[in-house]
Short mmCIF file of C-alpha atoms in Angstrom, two decimals:
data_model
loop_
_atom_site.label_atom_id
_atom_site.label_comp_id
_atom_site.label_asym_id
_atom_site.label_seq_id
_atom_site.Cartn_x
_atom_site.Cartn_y
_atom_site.Cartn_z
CA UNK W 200 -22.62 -36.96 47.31
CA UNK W 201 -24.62 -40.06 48.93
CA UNK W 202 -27.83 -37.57 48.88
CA UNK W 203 -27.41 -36.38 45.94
CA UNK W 204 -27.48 -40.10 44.35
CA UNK W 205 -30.51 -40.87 46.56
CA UNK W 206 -32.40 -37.94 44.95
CA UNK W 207 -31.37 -38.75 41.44
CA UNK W 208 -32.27 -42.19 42.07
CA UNK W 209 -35.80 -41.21 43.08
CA UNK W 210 -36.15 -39.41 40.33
CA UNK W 211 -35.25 -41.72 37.48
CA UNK W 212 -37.88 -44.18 39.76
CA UNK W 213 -40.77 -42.05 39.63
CA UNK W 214 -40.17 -41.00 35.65
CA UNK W 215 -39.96 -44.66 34.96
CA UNK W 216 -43.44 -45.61 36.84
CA UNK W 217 -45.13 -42.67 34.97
CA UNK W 218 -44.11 -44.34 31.66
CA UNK W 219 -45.22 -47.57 32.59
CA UNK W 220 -48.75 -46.34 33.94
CA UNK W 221 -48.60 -43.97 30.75
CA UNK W 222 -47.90 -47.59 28.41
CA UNK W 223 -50.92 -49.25 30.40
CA UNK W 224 -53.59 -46.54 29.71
CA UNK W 225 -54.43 -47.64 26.26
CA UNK W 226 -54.76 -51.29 27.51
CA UNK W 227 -57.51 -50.27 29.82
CA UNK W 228 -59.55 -48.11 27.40
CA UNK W 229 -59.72 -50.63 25.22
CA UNK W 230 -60.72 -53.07 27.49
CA UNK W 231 -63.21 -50.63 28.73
CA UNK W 232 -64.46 -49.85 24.68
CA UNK W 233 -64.37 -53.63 24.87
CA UNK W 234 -67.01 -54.01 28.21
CA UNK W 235 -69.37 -50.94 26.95
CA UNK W 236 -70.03 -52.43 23.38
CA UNK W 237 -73.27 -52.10 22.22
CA UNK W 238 -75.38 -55.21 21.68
CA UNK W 239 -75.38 -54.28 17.86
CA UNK W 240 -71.81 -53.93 17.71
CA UNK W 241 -71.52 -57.53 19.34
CA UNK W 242 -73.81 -59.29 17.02
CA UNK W 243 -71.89 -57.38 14.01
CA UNK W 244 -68.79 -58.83 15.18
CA UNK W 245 -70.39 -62.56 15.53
CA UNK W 246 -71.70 -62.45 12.44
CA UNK W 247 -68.22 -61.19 11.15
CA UNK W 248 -66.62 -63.62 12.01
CA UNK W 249 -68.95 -66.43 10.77
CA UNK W 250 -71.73 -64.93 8.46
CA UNK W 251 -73.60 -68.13 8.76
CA UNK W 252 -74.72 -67.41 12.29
CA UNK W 253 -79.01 -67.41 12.70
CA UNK W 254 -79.26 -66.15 16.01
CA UNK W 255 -76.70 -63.66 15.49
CA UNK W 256 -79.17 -62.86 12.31
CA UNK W 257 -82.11 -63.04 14.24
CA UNK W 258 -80.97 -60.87 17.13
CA UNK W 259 -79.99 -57.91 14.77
CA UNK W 260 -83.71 -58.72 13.09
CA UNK W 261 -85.19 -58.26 16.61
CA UNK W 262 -82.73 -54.85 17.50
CA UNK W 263 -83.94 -53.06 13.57
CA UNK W 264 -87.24 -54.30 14.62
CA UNK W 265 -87.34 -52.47 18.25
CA UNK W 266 -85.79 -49.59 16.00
CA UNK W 267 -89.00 -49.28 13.83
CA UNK W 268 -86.88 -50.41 10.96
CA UNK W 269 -89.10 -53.08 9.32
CA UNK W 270 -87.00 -53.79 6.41
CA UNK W 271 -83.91 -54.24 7.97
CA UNK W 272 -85.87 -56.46 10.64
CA UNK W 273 -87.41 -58.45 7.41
CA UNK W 274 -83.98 -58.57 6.05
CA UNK W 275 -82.36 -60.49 9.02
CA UNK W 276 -84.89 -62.47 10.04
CA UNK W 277 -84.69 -64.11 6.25
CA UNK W 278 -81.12 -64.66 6.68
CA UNK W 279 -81.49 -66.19 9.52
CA UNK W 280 -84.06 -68.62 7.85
CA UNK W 281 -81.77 -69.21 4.70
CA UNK W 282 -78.95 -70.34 7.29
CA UNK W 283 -81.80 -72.71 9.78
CA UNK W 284 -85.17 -72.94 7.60
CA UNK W 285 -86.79 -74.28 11.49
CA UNK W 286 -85.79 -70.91 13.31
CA UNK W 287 -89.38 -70.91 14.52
CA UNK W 288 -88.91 -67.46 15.77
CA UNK W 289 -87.79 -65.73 12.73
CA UNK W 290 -90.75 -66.86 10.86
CA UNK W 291 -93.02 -65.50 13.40
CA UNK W 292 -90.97 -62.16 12.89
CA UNK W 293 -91.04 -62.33 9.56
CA UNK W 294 -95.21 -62.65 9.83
CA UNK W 295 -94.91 -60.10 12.69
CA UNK W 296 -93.58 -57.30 10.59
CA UNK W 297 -95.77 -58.41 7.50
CA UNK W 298 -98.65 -57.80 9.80
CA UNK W 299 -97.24 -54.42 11.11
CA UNK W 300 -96.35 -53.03 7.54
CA UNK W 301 -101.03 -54.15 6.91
CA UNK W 302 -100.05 -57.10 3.97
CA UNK W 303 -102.76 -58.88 6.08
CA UNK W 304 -102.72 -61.61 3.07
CA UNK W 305 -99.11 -61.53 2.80
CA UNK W 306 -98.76 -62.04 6.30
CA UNK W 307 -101.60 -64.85 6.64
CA UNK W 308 -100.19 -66.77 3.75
CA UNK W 309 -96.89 -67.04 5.35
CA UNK W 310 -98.49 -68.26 8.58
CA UNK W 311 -99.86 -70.52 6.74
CA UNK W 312 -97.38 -71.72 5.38
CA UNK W 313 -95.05 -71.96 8.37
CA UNK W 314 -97.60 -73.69 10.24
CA UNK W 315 -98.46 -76.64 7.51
CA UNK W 316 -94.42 -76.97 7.76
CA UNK W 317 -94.41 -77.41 11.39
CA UNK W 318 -97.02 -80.11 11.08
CA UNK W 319 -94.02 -82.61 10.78
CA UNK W 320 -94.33 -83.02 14.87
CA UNK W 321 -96.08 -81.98 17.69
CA UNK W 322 -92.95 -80.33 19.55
CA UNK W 323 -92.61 -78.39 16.37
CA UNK W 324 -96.31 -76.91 16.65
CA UNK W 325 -95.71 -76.12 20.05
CA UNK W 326 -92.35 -74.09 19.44
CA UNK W 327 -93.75 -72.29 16.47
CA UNK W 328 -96.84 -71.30 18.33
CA UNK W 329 -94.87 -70.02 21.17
CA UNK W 330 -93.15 -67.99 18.77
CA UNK W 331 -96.10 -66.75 17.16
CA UNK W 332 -97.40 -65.95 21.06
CA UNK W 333 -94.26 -64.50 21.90
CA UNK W 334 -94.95 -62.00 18.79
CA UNK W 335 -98.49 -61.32 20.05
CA UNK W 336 -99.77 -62.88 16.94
CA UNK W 337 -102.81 -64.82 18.52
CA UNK W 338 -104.81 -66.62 16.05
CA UNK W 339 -101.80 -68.48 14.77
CA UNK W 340 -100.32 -69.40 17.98
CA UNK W 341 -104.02 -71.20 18.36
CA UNK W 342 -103.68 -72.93 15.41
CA UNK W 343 -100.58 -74.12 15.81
CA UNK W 344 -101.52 -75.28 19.76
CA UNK W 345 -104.85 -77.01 18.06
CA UNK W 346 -102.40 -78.68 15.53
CA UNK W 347 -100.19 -80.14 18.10
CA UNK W 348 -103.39 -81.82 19.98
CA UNK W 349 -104.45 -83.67 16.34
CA UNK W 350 -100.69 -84.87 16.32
CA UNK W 351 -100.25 -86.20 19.97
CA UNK W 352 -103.52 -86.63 21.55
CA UNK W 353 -102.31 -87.65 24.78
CA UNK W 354 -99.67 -85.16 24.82
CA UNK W 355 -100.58 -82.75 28.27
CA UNK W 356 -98.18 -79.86 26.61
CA UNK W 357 -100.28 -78.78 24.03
CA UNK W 358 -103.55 -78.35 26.05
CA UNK W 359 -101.76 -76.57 28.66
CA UNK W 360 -100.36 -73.97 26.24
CA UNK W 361 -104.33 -73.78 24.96
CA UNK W 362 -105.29 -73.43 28.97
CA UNK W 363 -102.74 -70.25 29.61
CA UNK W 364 -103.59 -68.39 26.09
CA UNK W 365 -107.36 -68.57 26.68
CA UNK W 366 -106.96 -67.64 30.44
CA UNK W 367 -105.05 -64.47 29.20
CA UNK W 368 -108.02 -63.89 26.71
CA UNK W 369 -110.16 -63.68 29.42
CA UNK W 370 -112.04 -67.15 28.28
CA UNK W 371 -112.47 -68.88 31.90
CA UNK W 372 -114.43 -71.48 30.31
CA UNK W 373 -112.17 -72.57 27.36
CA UNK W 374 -109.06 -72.39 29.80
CA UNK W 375 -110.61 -74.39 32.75
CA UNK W 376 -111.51 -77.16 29.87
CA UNK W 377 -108.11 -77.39 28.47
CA UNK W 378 -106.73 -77.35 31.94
CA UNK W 379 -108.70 -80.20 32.97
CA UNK W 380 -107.83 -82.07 30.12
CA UNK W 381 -104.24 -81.44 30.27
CA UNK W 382 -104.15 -82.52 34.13
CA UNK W 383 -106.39 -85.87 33.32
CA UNK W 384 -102.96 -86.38 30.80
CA UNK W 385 -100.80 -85.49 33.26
CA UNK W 386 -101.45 -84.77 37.06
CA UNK W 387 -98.25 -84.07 38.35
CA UNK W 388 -98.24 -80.70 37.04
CA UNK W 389 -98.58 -78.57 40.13
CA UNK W 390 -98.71 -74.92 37.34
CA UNK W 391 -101.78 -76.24 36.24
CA UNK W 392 -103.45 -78.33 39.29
CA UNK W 393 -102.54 -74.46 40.97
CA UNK W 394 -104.45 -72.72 37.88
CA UNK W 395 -107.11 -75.18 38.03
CA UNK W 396 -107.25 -74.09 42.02
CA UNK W 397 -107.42 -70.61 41.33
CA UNK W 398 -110.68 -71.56 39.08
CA UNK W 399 -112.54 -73.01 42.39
CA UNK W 400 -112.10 -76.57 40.84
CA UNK W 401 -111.81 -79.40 42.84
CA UNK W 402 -108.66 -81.80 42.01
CA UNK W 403 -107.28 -84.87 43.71
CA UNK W 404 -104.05 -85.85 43.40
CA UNK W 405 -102.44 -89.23 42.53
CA UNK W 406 -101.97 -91.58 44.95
CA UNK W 407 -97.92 -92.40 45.35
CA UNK W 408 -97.77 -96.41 45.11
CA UNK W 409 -95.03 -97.31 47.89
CA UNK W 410 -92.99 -99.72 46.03
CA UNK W 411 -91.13 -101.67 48.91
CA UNK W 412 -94.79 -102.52 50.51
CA UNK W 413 -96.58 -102.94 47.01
CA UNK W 414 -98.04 -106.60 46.72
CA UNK W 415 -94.96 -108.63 44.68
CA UNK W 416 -96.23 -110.77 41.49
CA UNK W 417 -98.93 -113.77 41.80
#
């Protein structure tokens, strides 16, 4: 009788472990649906839950634009702009895929336009034309580099940027010149002193001033 209640018992404690792993399986495909979503999916699901999202805007831009779907990419990239009008790179999206659908004018009046806007600073050049750069769009990442040097003169950032886009032109000349000037602004950039290097051109370095020995006040 003792066996027999053993057995029984063993039983009812293997049926009840099946239904518990049998309750836990749709836990772990959904977690697992959860873990493989699709970047598209998860930007869908941002932007449900708060439309007014611009990077979630831009992202899906980028993702219809890497899907050869211009006018989707269009699309989201102007959402994105109606939610953050500064979203520096939707508007070079927006120019990219004007250029890639050939309205050259469309495309150049937009720049344009963009670029006169981001005239408010110098940090706003520079973002915009690393945008445009980022979008292979050249000739308006220069002008928005050149813009920044008329705002902030003294400003090293700018004339670096100018130094890296003509060195991957090809322009030695140009580059090494905006190099230079951007180390006489700053020389405690070791990216450029090391580009300037590269060139065969001769830097020195800034003295350090040792401020416990430095000569007090007269």
């Amino acid at each position: 009788m003792t066996q027999t209640v053993t057995i029984l018992s063993l039983m009812l404690a293997f049926m009840l472990s099946g239904c518990e792993s049998a309750s836990k399986a749709p836990d772990s495909v959904n977690e697992e649906t959860t873990i493989q979503q699709s970047p598209k999916a998860q930007l869908l699901e941002q932007i449900d839950r708060k439309y007014e999202n611009p990077e979630a805007h831009y992202q899906l831009g980028k993702l219809a634009y890497a899907e050869g779907q211009l006018d989707k990419a269009d699309f989201e990239y102007r959402v994105a702009l109606g939610f953050n009008p500064v979203h520096y790179r939707a508007q070079a999206g927006v120019v990219k895929v004007a250029t890639d659908q050939k309205q050259t004018e469309r495309a150049q009046i937009i720049a344009e336009l963009y670029i006169s806007q981001a005239a408010v600073s110098a940090p706003a050049s520079v973002r915009l034309g690393k945008a445009f750069q980022n979008e292979e769009l050249g000739a308006y990442a220069l002008s928005c580099y050149y813009q920044a040097t008329g705002l902030t003169p003294k400003s090293p950032e700018p004339y670096k940027l100018l130094g890296y886009y003509y060195l991957g032109e090809g322009d030695q000349v140009r580059a090494e010149e905006n190099f230079r000037r951007s180390f006489e602004l700053d020389p405690y950039q070791t990216n450029v002193a090391g580009e300037l290097g590269r060139m065969g051109v001769i830097i020195g370095l800034p003295r350090t001033v040792n401020i416990e020995n430095a000569p007090g006040p007269q």
